Amino acid sequence: MSPFTFQLTNGDRADDQRGLTGIGWVRNNAADRAKLRQRCGIVIQLTAYSSKSEEIIGIGEISPLAGLHSESLSEVENQLNAIQVWVSSAKNVPSFKPKNILSLKGELTRYLENLSSLSQLDRLYPSVASGLEMALISLSSNAIGMSLIEAMATNSPMASKVGFTINNLPLNGLLTIDKKGFDGFETPQNFFQSMKIKIGDEPGEDARRILLVVASQRNSLQRRRQKVRADANRAWDKNAAYAFAALMHTSIGPSPEFLEFIEEPFAKSSNEGVIDHMQHLTDFYRKTGIAFALDETVYDVVCECGRNWDDIESLLEKMLNKPDVGCAAVVLKPTLLGMELSLHIARVASQYGASAVFSSSFESGIGLGYIAMFAALINAENASRKSPVAMYAHGLGTFRMISDDILSPPFAQFVNEDGEVEIHQLSRVLSDLSLEAFTKLPDYSKSNSAPNLVPPASNSMFAISSQVKGRTITLYASLSLPFSDTIARDKFTDLPQMPRWSPWLKSVEFISASESEWKLDVLGRTFSWRAKSSVTSFPKGIVWESLSGLRNSGIVEFVPISENSCTMTVSVSFLAPRGIERLFEGIFEDFLRNKLLKWSLEMFRDAVKGDLALERGDVELGDALSGAVEGRATVLSTAIEATLTAYAYNQTNGDFL
């Protein structure tokens, strides 16, 4: 288990705008209006072993949300500890067949019910159950050697149908209840196909907010018009809901095409069941022409049926299988309802003409990623059966409100300019996750955080040492330079020049004054990451830490020896990409130290010497040194490729990685 915390923001830049209000389902008192500034949770890892004793892992996220989940994080931890204690002492942990789990037709739910019973727990908390579901699905997909979405799609009951294809996933944007104004509405949110607006205050004000969005659409030059959906979260009574509808009709006319639906337009009375409430919602639709979506009502159905799949299916049929019912969609929160149960409800609802909209509960990129897989799967299933239900964008736009995603690369990097999730790319990243990915690397901006490596001798022209712990590789090196610390620092911090002396790098580009994007190629695979860096003065140098992608941190310092010489010291730590970590042992560790790093530092020295020669007019020496650096870079690039290829071949007994 690995705890995590990340900050939430409403998208404004001011620090006092950090945090969100109106999160969850109940927004009628001061406590519920309090800002939620951060989310806390736990990443769990399940480990199994194949018949060949190969380790197989699965990762899941557990992050209960106050106002939605009834359980607290401490209660979650207690339940996880109870499961862990039972598993560690059990002689026979229940087995399962990965393909049965991946069919998502009830086996996953039954397995967890059995696990809960064996652990002597009355029931699993919803957030715990959904996190374990994620991990078991991940474990199962890795067990059969497929990425997450490939494994789910292959085992879908619709997999054999013509046209069954997993496509990118469209998302809707989100304007929260505390986002009153629409100044600067022409924001990156405009690439979403649909905009969800939280309402439920005074009907006139809420109607005005929606009309402002419509007006901005009419005045914009964007290539497509966004739809709008509203979410009242049962905050209104029936009178307020009808008043809102009347205001919309007065301004726009009946059945406005831009409005997809309103989620839960009014509250359910304490003395009425879901059937009666559904009838009131249908009456609202028939009188106003405004379709509705079920959100809280879906949870009511699940609770009323005691989570029994057959009973849930029967009740949904009674609610939806009637003419002109007015229900456009069911909104599904998998980390509350359960991952597998949400898919089952989506499948049932689609039979009766209601679309499924998978929605987040402000999870990290890990939880969002798993929800995206389920949403993409139901879209593919509905498309392959030529279902007449509408294909609405899904509610995962909350990724824009995560300031520090724990998923690396962050979820935001998988959302393209059309507001769609690149499902297959995201799936591969989720499949490669392990708890090691959350290992904290040294913070080299703090003097006491560097690993305790043996320092090179002070009188040595070059010295190097290394340390390997799991997937974490740390290198330390020093080299004497025949020029000043100022020249060394200024040359080295010109980051786009880095591939000159580090040919294993494909490119380095500045994004801003303090952020840069790096790319490298390894065995035909491109790895990229963004890093923040700062130039240091005492001693002169640079310190950095990756923000996404390939995780690494480090520091380079130039310690003056004389006016025209200094010592360059390098400390760098990185997390080897999963799947090639075994290359960083034995022969390759030696190559990494004594060829890759050593030559790169010597090439930096010679490249600067060549630049300085050209600057003082010594063209012959400058060209000779520059040519030598280029030649050495070619040799090193060839050596890197040959070493990696040979070592990968040897380590896999003739099968390349």
XYZ file of C-alpha atoms in Angstrom:
657
model
C 0.000 0.000 0.000
C 1.159 3.509 -0.745
C -0.707 6.591 0.570
C -1.005 9.663 -1.638
C -2.260 13.240 -1.565
C -2.901 15.673 -4.394
C -4.266 19.209 -4.538
C -7.528 20.329 -6.160
C -8.048 23.615 -7.975
C -10.989 25.215 -9.754
C -8.716 26.287 -12.583
C -8.034 29.851 -11.429
C -4.434 30.843 -10.868
C -4.766 32.670 -7.573
C -3.740 30.599 -4.577
C -6.936 31.485 -2.720
C -8.884 29.838 -5.540
C -7.400 26.438 -4.784
C -10.016 23.964 -3.702
C -13.562 23.186 -4.809
C -16.998 23.584 -3.273
C -20.192 21.703 -4.029
C -18.444 18.344 -4.391
C -20.493 15.270 -3.649
C -24.256 14.927 -3.606
C -25.458 17.121 -0.738
C -24.960 20.858 -1.077
C -27.538 22.382 1.233
C -25.579 23.456 4.286
C -22.460 25.393 5.206
C -20.375 22.306 5.894
C -21.054 20.956 2.429
C -20.072 24.339 0.973
C -16.642 24.146 2.577
C -13.800 23.967 0.093
C -12.155 20.640 -0.530
C -8.541 21.513 -1.195
C -6.947 18.103 -1.456
C -7.699 14.447 -2.028
C -6.098 11.643 -0.072
C -6.097 7.962 -0.809
C -4.139 4.741 -1.078
C -2.622 2.917 -4.021
C -2.752 -0.858 -3.510
C -0.812 -3.620 -5.241
C -1.815 -7.262 -5.570
C 0.935 -9.755 -6.368
C 0.620 -13.273 -7.771
C 3.048 -15.736 -9.318
C 2.732 -17.683 -12.539
C 3.486 -21.388 -12.945
C 6.985 -20.283 -13.974
C 7.348 -18.297 -10.699
C 7.116 -15.010 -12.593
C 5.743 -12.097 -10.581
C 2.441 -10.667 -11.803
C 1.025 -7.517 -10.262
C -2.106 -5.394 -10.344
C -2.595 -1.809 -9.131
C -5.731 -0.090 -7.821
C -6.742 3.207 -6.203
C -8.828 3.643 -3.063
C -9.829 7.252 -2.340
C -13.136 7.762 -0.503
C -14.683 11.184 -1.121
C -16.381 13.005 1.745
C -19.957 13.839 0.787
C -20.178 10.769 -1.420
C -18.630 7.798 0.380
C -19.717 7.075 3.938
C -16.377 5.518 4.902
C -13.353 7.535 6.018
C -9.755 6.948 4.965
C -8.888 5.576 8.414
C -11.757 3.069 8.147
C -10.459 2.084 4.729
C -6.995 1.485 6.181
C -8.426 -0.692 8.950
C -10.289 -2.825 6.429
C -7.253 -3.193 4.186
C -5.155 -4.205 7.183
C -7.720 -6.862 8.114
C -7.589 -8.294 4.586
C -3.801 -8.179 4.576
C -3.578 -9.992 7.925
C -5.903 -12.737 6.712
C -4.080 -13.183 3.388
C -0.670 -13.380 5.088
C -1.863 -16.119 7.455
C -4.158 -18.045 5.082
C -2.942 -21.391 3.822
C -5.018 -21.177 0.662
C -6.038 -17.833 -0.781
C -8.966 -18.315 -3.220
C -7.815 -18.687 -6.810
C -9.535 -17.340 -9.909
C -9.367 -17.660 -13.667
C -8.216 -14.385 -15.249
C -10.549 -14.722 -18.242
C -13.554 -15.183 -15.944
C -12.623 -12.023 -14.060
C -12.151 -10.135 -17.336
C -15.538 -11.169 -18.705
C -17.017 -8.742 -16.140
C -20.232 -10.693 -15.808
C -20.251 -11.185 -12.025
C -17.228 -13.357 -11.258
C -15.244 -10.381 -9.969
C -17.999 -9.372 -7.559
C -18.414 -12.941 -6.306
C -14.680 -13.291 -5.737
C -14.578 -10.158 -3.583
C -17.648 -11.238 -1.620
C -15.851 -14.492 -0.844
C -12.687 -12.639 0.128
C -14.682 -10.344 2.415
C -16.333 -13.320 4.108
C -13.049 -15.154 4.615
C -11.523 -11.989 6.093
C -14.450 -11.902 8.559
C -15.706 -8.554 7.264
C -19.439 -7.863 7.030
C -18.915 -6.139 3.700
C -16.235 -4.275 1.834
C -16.518 -0.496 1.788
C -17.409 0.677 -1.747
C -14.088 2.482 -2.215
C -12.167 -0.589 -1.008
C -14.149 -2.936 -3.246
C -13.635 -0.744 -6.330
C -9.892 -0.431 -5.638
C -9.574 -4.197 -5.323
C -11.589 -4.598 -8.532
C -9.105 -2.360 -10.351
C -6.160 -4.348 -9.024
C -7.729 -7.728 -9.871
C -8.582 -6.624 -13.415
C -5.034 -5.320 -13.863
C -3.587 -8.521 -12.402
C -5.743 -10.647 -14.704
C -4.816 -8.689 -17.837
C -1.111 -8.956 -17.002
C -1.564 -12.684 -16.359
C -2.760 -13.237 -19.938
C -0.156 -10.879 -21.382
C -2.453 -8.143 -22.655
C -2.881 -4.472 -21.938
C -5.855 -3.566 -19.781
C -8.271 -2.540 -22.538
C -7.188 -5.352 -24.868
C -7.893 -7.915 -22.149
C -11.289 -6.400 -21.304
C -12.288 -6.138 -24.958
C -11.137 -9.660 -25.842
C -13.252 -11.137 -23.065
C -16.320 -8.971 -23.672
C -19.477 -10.887 -24.686
C -19.588 -8.616 -27.759
C -15.972 -9.271 -28.806
C -16.967 -11.491 -31.726
C -19.397 -8.964 -33.189
C -18.571 -7.124 -36.387
C -17.525 -3.567 -35.703
C -16.447 -4.171 -32.111
C -13.673 -1.603 -31.836
C -12.265 0.321 -28.895
C -12.106 3.988 -29.865
C -10.936 7.124 -28.118
C -13.239 8.293 -25.336
C -14.982 11.703 -25.524
C -15.140 13.653 -22.248
C -17.288 16.501 -20.982
C -15.913 19.565 -19.244
C -17.070 20.734 -15.828
C -18.000 24.086 -14.324
C -18.452 23.719 -10.579
C -21.021 25.463 -8.409
C -18.456 28.025 -7.226
C -17.565 29.028 -10.788
C -20.098 31.837 -11.083
C -18.691 33.911 -13.902
C -17.896 33.184 -17.504
C -15.205 35.769 -18.001
C -12.646 34.178 -20.284
C -14.944 31.320 -21.226
C -12.811 30.848 -24.340
C -10.519 28.484 -22.432
C -9.020 25.069 -23.239
C -12.298 23.616 -21.912
C -13.797 24.536 -25.284
C -12.371 21.413 -26.870
C -14.809 19.257 -24.910
C -17.877 18.089 -26.805
C -20.105 18.857 -23.849
C -19.957 21.131 -20.814
C -21.478 20.045 -17.522
C -22.659 22.926 -15.348
C -23.357 22.423 -11.671
C -26.637 24.134 -10.758
C -29.072 23.957 -7.848
C -28.997 27.485 -6.438
C -31.633 30.069 -7.364
C -33.347 28.945 -10.636
C -33.043 32.349 -12.293
C -29.306 32.556 -11.603
C -28.744 29.010 -12.818
C -30.687 29.679 -16.023
C -28.553 32.774 -16.576
C -25.353 30.755 -16.191
C -26.451 28.246 -18.804
C -27.617 30.966 -21.202
C -24.228 32.657 -20.922
C -22.619 29.436 -22.091
C -25.025 29.268 -25.036
C -24.310 32.892 -25.905
C -20.564 32.254 -25.846
C -21.106 29.340 -28.222
C -23.021 31.500 -30.685
C -20.330 34.159 -30.641
C -17.344 31.807 -30.912
C -15.536 30.729 -34.051
C -14.746 27.220 -32.814
C -15.128 24.333 -35.250
C -18.038 22.757 -33.377
C -20.709 23.703 -30.908
C -20.645 22.291 -27.426
C -23.662 20.695 -25.862
C -24.602 21.595 -22.298
C -25.791 19.358 -19.497
C -26.864 20.561 -16.065
C -26.525 18.855 -12.691
C -28.788 19.924 -9.838
C -27.846 17.051 -7.489
C -31.414 17.073 -6.099
C -30.813 20.528 -4.632
C -34.153 21.905 -5.881
C -37.692 21.059 -4.923
C -40.203 20.432 -7.720
C -41.377 24.059 -7.804
C -37.845 25.341 -8.351
C -37.182 22.753 -11.087
C -40.332 23.757 -12.984
C -39.469 27.438 -12.523
C -36.056 26.781 -14.069
C -37.673 24.993 -17.014
C -40.075 27.898 -17.550
C -37.201 30.382 -17.616
C -35.334 28.266 -20.146
C -38.422 28.044 -22.365
C -38.969 31.793 -22.180
C -35.390 32.477 -23.260
C -34.745 29.661 -25.725
C -38.009 27.900 -26.502
C -39.266 24.385 -25.779
C -36.881 21.392 -25.911
C -33.647 23.398 -26.427
C -31.349 21.299 -28.624
C -28.166 22.416 -26.878
C -29.333 21.014 -23.505
C -28.616 17.283 -23.322
C -30.302 16.675 -19.967
C -30.512 17.706 -16.321
C -29.140 15.305 -13.723
C -31.518 14.817 -10.794
C -33.522 18.073 -11.175
C -35.287 17.765 -7.805
C -35.120 15.924 -4.506
C -36.704 12.560 -3.761
C -39.134 12.679 -0.853
C -38.108 10.649 2.161
C -41.323 8.641 2.026
C -41.243 7.707 -1.662
C -39.470 4.822 -3.379
C -37.492 4.961 -6.574
C -40.496 3.948 -8.722
C -42.539 6.900 -7.477
C -39.593 9.253 -7.835
C -39.039 8.007 -11.365
C -42.665 8.776 -12.219
C -42.244 12.361 -10.954
C -39.154 12.740 -13.142
C -41.030 11.377 -16.157
C -43.861 13.844 -15.478
C -41.269 16.647 -15.445
C -39.977 15.537 -18.839
C -43.434 15.242 -20.386
C -44.468 18.693 -19.159
C -41.220 20.556 -19.928
C -39.609 18.601 -22.761
C -36.327 18.568 -20.813
C -34.798 15.106 -20.490
C -33.249 13.996 -17.219
C -30.442 11.705 -16.084
C -30.339 9.495 -13.017
C -27.395 9.798 -10.639
C -28.318 9.561 -6.960
C -31.324 7.498 -8.009
C -29.015 4.810 -9.402
C -27.389 4.522 -5.990
C -30.854 4.355 -4.403
C -31.674 1.443 -6.704
C -28.487 -0.379 -5.720
C -29.149 0.146 -2.011
C -32.842 -0.764 -2.258
C -31.864 -4.033 -3.949
C -29.069 -4.834 -1.525
C -26.608 -4.864 -4.453
C -28.274 -7.993 -5.819
C -27.683 -8.024 -9.572
C -30.943 -9.746 -10.504
C -33.035 -7.436 -8.328
C -31.257 -4.359 -9.703
C -31.917 -5.495 -13.269
C -35.605 -6.134 -12.483
C -36.094 -2.734 -10.836
C -34.343 -0.890 -13.672
C -36.619 -2.617 -16.155
C -39.684 -1.372 -14.256
C -38.282 2.148 -14.258
C -37.016 2.387 -17.832
C -39.025 -0.038 -19.930
C -41.955 2.240 -20.700
C -42.744 4.669 -23.541
C -41.683 8.311 -23.434
C -39.955 7.877 -20.069
C -37.608 10.851 -20.576
C -34.480 9.278 -19.068
C -31.560 10.195 -21.333
C -28.809 8.608 -19.278
C -27.735 6.891 -16.102
C -24.708 8.491 -14.470
C -22.408 5.871 -12.977
C -19.771 6.468 -10.300
C -17.810 3.193 -10.316
C -15.802 3.911 -7.173
C -19.103 4.159 -5.284
C -21.249 1.587 -7.094
C -18.462 -0.827 -7.978
C -16.595 -1.179 -11.262
C -18.239 -4.401 -12.441
C -21.705 -3.488 -11.182
C -21.507 -0.136 -12.985
C -20.841 -1.946 -16.249
C -23.769 -4.291 -15.576
C -26.101 -1.329 -14.948
C -24.818 0.324 -18.130
C -25.582 -2.809 -20.127
C -29.091 -3.077 -18.657
C -29.889 0.620 -19.154
C -28.804 0.522 -22.786
C -31.410 -2.190 -23.460
C -34.119 0.325 -22.574
C -32.734 3.335 -24.427
C -30.806 5.051 -21.625
C -27.164 5.871 -22.276
C -24.431 5.299 -19.696
C -22.254 8.198 -18.580
C -19.322 7.066 -16.478
C -18.401 9.759 -13.978
C -15.478 10.431 -11.677
C -15.481 11.126 -7.967
C -12.355 13.289 -8.210
C -9.988 10.335 -8.331
C -6.349 10.607 -9.346
C -5.257 9.713 -12.858
C -5.111 6.054 -11.825
C -8.790 5.859 -10.866
C -9.758 8.019 -13.844
C -7.823 5.679 -16.106
C -9.695 2.589 -14.947
C -13.057 4.352 -15.258
C -12.091 5.412 -18.785
C -11.468 1.753 -19.699
C -14.995 0.760 -18.599
C -16.545 3.723 -20.413
C -14.677 2.854 -23.621
C -15.812 -0.764 -23.307
C -19.542 0.069 -23.004
C -19.228 2.498 -25.935
C -17.737 -0.281 -28.063
C -20.380 -2.795 -26.979
C -23.246 -0.409 -27.784
C -21.729 0.518 -31.141
C -21.236 -3.130 -32.148
C -24.854 -4.048 -31.364
C -25.983 -0.920 -33.243
C -27.763 0.282 -30.135
C -29.956 3.352 -30.686
C -28.863 4.955 -27.392
C -27.081 8.289 -27.637
C -23.302 8.345 -27.181
C -22.807 11.048 -24.560
C -19.393 12.303 -23.489
C -18.236 10.849 -20.185
C -17.683 12.739 -16.951
C -13.933 12.507 -16.426
C -13.128 16.168 -17.041
C -12.180 16.480 -13.371
C -8.600 15.725 -14.427
C -8.300 19.469 -15.108
C -8.761 20.120 -11.402
C -5.871 17.895 -10.298
C -2.790 20.025 -9.729
C -0.360 17.142 -9.039
C -1.495 13.868 -10.566
C 0.132 10.773 -9.056
C -0.144 8.985 -12.408
C 2.965 9.492 -14.520
C 2.551 10.657 -17.238
C -0.501 12.441 -15.809
C -3.980 11.631 -17.096
C -4.121 15.045 -18.803
C -1.400 13.989 -21.254
C -3.684 11.294 -22.664
C -6.482 13.763 -23.537
C -6.102 15.026 -27.088
C -7.106 18.362 -28.603
C -10.590 17.024 -29.366
C -11.238 16.328 -25.691
C -10.901 12.566 -26.129
C -8.884 10.086 -24.078
C -6.281 8.155 -26.067
C -7.482 4.864 -24.608
C -4.842 2.464 -25.933
C -1.921 4.649 -24.830
C -3.430 5.122 -21.389
C -4.120 1.389 -21.143
C -0.467 0.523 -21.687
C 0.623 2.907 -18.944
C -1.916 1.490 -16.472
C -0.801 -2.052 -17.288
C 2.828 -1.164 -16.499
C 2.085 0.362 -13.085
C 3.580 -0.996 -9.885
C 4.095 0.418 -6.397
C 7.721 1.030 -7.297
C 6.448 3.743 -9.626
C 5.486 5.697 -6.493
C 8.925 5.372 -4.918
C 10.106 8.777 -3.796
C 13.298 9.797 -5.536
C 15.891 11.969 -3.763
C 15.129 15.678 -3.608
C 18.512 17.071 -4.596
C 17.431 20.601 -3.743
C 17.841 19.508 -0.107
C 21.408 18.877 0.916
C 20.635 15.886 3.156
C 18.579 13.897 0.627
C 21.338 12.585 -1.649
C 22.110 8.838 -1.454
C 25.170 7.892 0.569
C 27.482 6.870 -2.279
C 31.244 6.608 -1.993
C 32.609 9.975 -3.251
C 35.336 9.967 -5.892
C 38.843 10.816 -4.773
C 39.492 14.557 -4.822
C 42.672 14.293 -6.890
C 41.086 12.123 -9.589
C 40.453 13.487 -13.089
C 37.350 11.295 -13.281
C 35.558 9.080 -10.771
C 32.166 7.409 -10.644
C 30.033 5.185 -8.415
C 26.528 3.733 -8.672
C 23.746 2.184 -6.638
C 20.861 -0.036 -7.774
C 17.843 -0.657 -5.534
C 15.021 -2.392 -7.366
C 14.144 -0.113 -10.268
C 15.825 2.936 -8.700
C 19.242 3.656 -10.247
C 21.532 6.298 -8.731
C 24.810 7.526 -10.248
C 27.479 9.843 -8.893
C 30.378 11.166 -10.958
C 32.967 13.924 -11.001
C 35.227 15.317 -13.720
C 37.841 18.073 -13.793
C 37.135 20.822 -16.342
C 39.706 23.247 -17.841
C 37.419 26.288 -17.724
C 35.629 28.346 -15.079
C 32.555 27.355 -13.116
C 30.625 30.247 -14.716
C 31.348 29.045 -18.248
C 30.548 25.452 -17.278
C 27.233 26.391 -15.678
C 26.133 28.634 -18.553
C 26.949 25.986 -21.172
C 25.384 23.085 -19.289
C 22.145 24.892 -18.484
C 21.557 25.581 -22.192
C 19.435 22.422 -22.129
C 18.483 22.175 -25.845
C 22.233 21.657 -26.522
C 22.247 18.574 -24.270
C 21.967 15.939 -27.081
C 25.369 17.154 -28.406
C 27.161 15.441 -25.536
C 24.388 13.042 -24.478
C 23.471 11.278 -27.755
C 21.128 8.896 -25.934
C 18.809 11.911 -25.680
C 16.574 12.549 -28.672
C 15.711 16.148 -27.785
C 15.340 18.680 -24.977
C 13.024 21.667 -25.332
C 12.116 24.501 -22.973
C 8.395 24.811 -22.224
C 8.883 27.764 -19.897
C 11.756 29.377 -18.019
C 11.717 26.607 -15.417
C 10.150 23.642 -17.273
C 11.518 21.515 -20.087
C 10.478 18.436 -22.071
C 12.949 15.568 -22.598
C 12.798 12.596 -24.965
C 14.969 9.502 -25.339
C 14.777 6.306 -27.397
C 15.452 2.855 -25.915
C 15.057 -0.296 -28.017
C 12.640 1.408 -30.370
C 10.542 2.840 -27.536
C 10.372 6.587 -26.939
C 10.249 7.759 -23.345
C 9.478 11.363 -22.548
C 9.155 13.434 -19.428
C 8.797 16.977 -18.276
C 11.078 18.422 -15.641
C 11.295 21.517 -13.518
C 14.761 22.912 -12.920
C 16.458 25.796 -11.208
C 19.914 27.251 -11.654
C 22.000 27.353 -8.468
C 24.638 29.902 -7.507
C 26.545 28.510 -4.508
C 28.028 26.442 -6.025
C 27.004 27.193 -9.575
C 24.966 24.472 -11.244
C 21.467 23.164 -11.855
C 19.028 20.983 -9.895
C 16.017 19.243 -11.431
C 13.124 16.880 -10.839
C 10.813 15.274 -13.380
C 7.157 16.295 -13.350
C 5.847 13.504 -15.566
C 6.916 10.524 -17.613
C 10.283 8.885 -16.882
C 10.851 9.683 -13.206
C 14.256 11.164 -12.392
C 15.918 13.812 -10.277
C 19.441 15.114 -9.995
C 21.926 17.904 -9.495
C 25.015 19.085 -11.363
C 27.438 21.387 -9.552
C 30.579 23.165 -10.728
C 32.986 23.687 -7.850
C 35.720 26.260 -8.628
C 39.349 25.144 -8.357
C 40.940 28.225 -9.895
C 39.889 31.132 -12.058
C 40.034 28.902 -15.149
C 39.157 25.440 -13.830
C 36.507 23.666 -11.804
C 35.257 20.231 -10.819
C 31.964 19.025 -12.240
C 29.971 16.739 -9.917
C 26.860 14.893 -11.053
C 24.282 13.097 -8.912
C 21.299 11.603 -10.716
C 18.593 9.096 -9.719
C 15.943 7.594 -11.969
C 13.301 4.888 -11.950
C 14.001 2.405 -14.734
C 10.934 1.839 -16.955
C 9.115 -1.336 -16.015
C 9.998 -4.176 -18.377
C 13.625 -3.108 -18.909
C 14.719 -2.747 -15.275
C 16.609 -6.029 -15.432
C 18.917 -4.481 -18.016
C 20.365 -2.263 -15.288
C 22.240 -5.101 -13.653
C 25.624 -6.694 -14.221
C 27.159 -5.872 -17.578
C 24.815 -2.997 -18.398
C 25.300 -1.314 -15.023
C 29.020 -1.259 -15.820
C 28.279 0.097 -19.305
C 26.012 2.757 -17.824
C 28.757 3.965 -15.499
C 31.918 3.595 -17.537
C 30.654 4.320 -21.026
C 27.357 6.185 -21.081
C 27.928 8.624 -18.224
C 31.709 8.861 -18.456
C 31.707 9.536 -22.172
C 28.827 12.011 -21.893
C 30.706 14.101 -19.331
C 33.931 13.968 -21.337
C 32.018 14.953 -24.457
C 30.545 17.934 -22.581
C 34.095 18.979 -21.627
C 35.357 18.660 -25.199
C 32.283 20.337 -26.721
C 32.781 23.394 -24.491
C 36.515 23.446 -25.239
C 35.638 23.431 -28.945
C 33.107 26.256 -28.508
C 35.655 28.347 -26.592
C 38.297 27.742 -29.278
C 35.889 28.938 -31.977
C 34.951 31.979 -29.882
C 38.609 33.063 -29.663
C 39.140 32.443 -33.390
C 41.001 29.134 -33.252
C 38.892 27.540 -35.985
C 41.207 24.573 -36.580
C 41.132 23.446 -32.945
C 37.446 24.238 -32.584
C 36.476 22.215 -35.640
C 38.726 19.343 -34.579
C 37.172 19.154 -31.120
C 33.626 19.497 -32.475
C 34.295 16.766 -35.015
C 35.718 14.511 -32.318
C 32.601 15.023 -30.187
C 30.309 14.217 -33.099
C 32.308 11.108 -33.928
C 32.268 9.933 -30.348
C 28.517 10.575 -30.170
C 27.992 8.283 -33.171
C 30.133 5.564 -31.596
C 28.314 5.884 -28.277
C 24.873 5.746 -29.941
C 25.861 2.561 -31.753
C 27.304 1.063 -28.561
C 24.134 1.871 -26.611
C 21.892 0.190 -29.180
C 24.150 -2.866 -29.488
C 24.533 -3.301 -25.730
C 20.839 -2.955 -25.021
C 19.868 -5.309 -27.863
C 22.396 -7.996 -26.912
C 21.601 -7.833 -23.221
C 17.851 -7.900 -23.818
C 18.294 -10.949 -26.067
C 20.448 -12.803 -23.540
C 18.185 -12.052 -20.597
C 15.084 -13.363 -22.379
C 16.680 -16.578 -23.685
C 16.440 -15.495 -27.275
C 13.137 -13.620 -27.012
C 13.508 -9.868 -27.334
C 11.772 -7.649 -24.790
